[in-house]
C-alpha atoms as one frame of an Amber mdcrd trajectory, in Angstrom:
protein
  17.289  19.677 -35.284  16.665  16.952 -32.693  19.810  17.658 -30.736  18.775
  21.127 -29.676  18.333  21.347 -25.882  15.088  23.293 -26.157  13.365  20.338
 -27.858  14.949  17.500 -25.882  13.025  15.966 -22.976  14.472  16.707 -19.556
  16.646  13.876 -18.234  15.004  11.242 -20.409  13.745   8.557 -19.555  13.072
   9.870 -16.061   9.992  11.990 -15.315  10.507  15.656 -14.460  11.288  16.381
 -10.828   8.368  17.572  -8.694   8.130  21.236  -7.823   9.685  22.353  -4.574
   7.426  22.331  -1.559   5.198  19.637  -2.996   5.356  16.128  -1.640   4.452
  13.181  -3.845   1.065  11.718  -2.923   1.269   8.382  -1.187  -1.872   6.326
  -1.582  -3.304   4.104   1.112  -2.553   1.031  -1.000   1.102   2.051  -1.336
   1.358   2.542   2.433  -0.200  -0.883   3.098   2.156  -2.498   0.585   5.167
  -0.842   2.257   4.061  -2.042   5.694   3.508  -5.582   4.381   6.988  -5.622
   2.837   8.568  -4.505   6.120   6.657  -7.166   8.060   7.670  -9.849   5.557
  11.351  -8.862   5.777  11.070  -8.760   9.577   9.683 -12.307   9.618  11.847
 -13.780   6.854  15.277 -12.872   8.208  14.828 -14.391  11.706  13.004 -17.331
  10.130  15.918 -18.071   7.816  18.366 -17.728  10.699  16.272 -20.140  12.751
  16.104 -22.636   9.888  19.871 -22.380   9.437  20.557 -23.041  13.098  18.007
 -25.882  13.176  19.685 -27.409  10.124  23.084 -27.374  11.797  24.784 -24.573
   9.862
């Protein structure tokens, strides 16, 4: 009985896809976190390159 498609969850373990035309809500905290991650990556990569060149690599 469990293997019938009508009773199985859709694409388990992933949540159902959102309806067309609707965009997922992005909270202010999520936007701030995304911006912080981009800034950190932008500072880390040149910083590591600088450290590598200062160390003689």
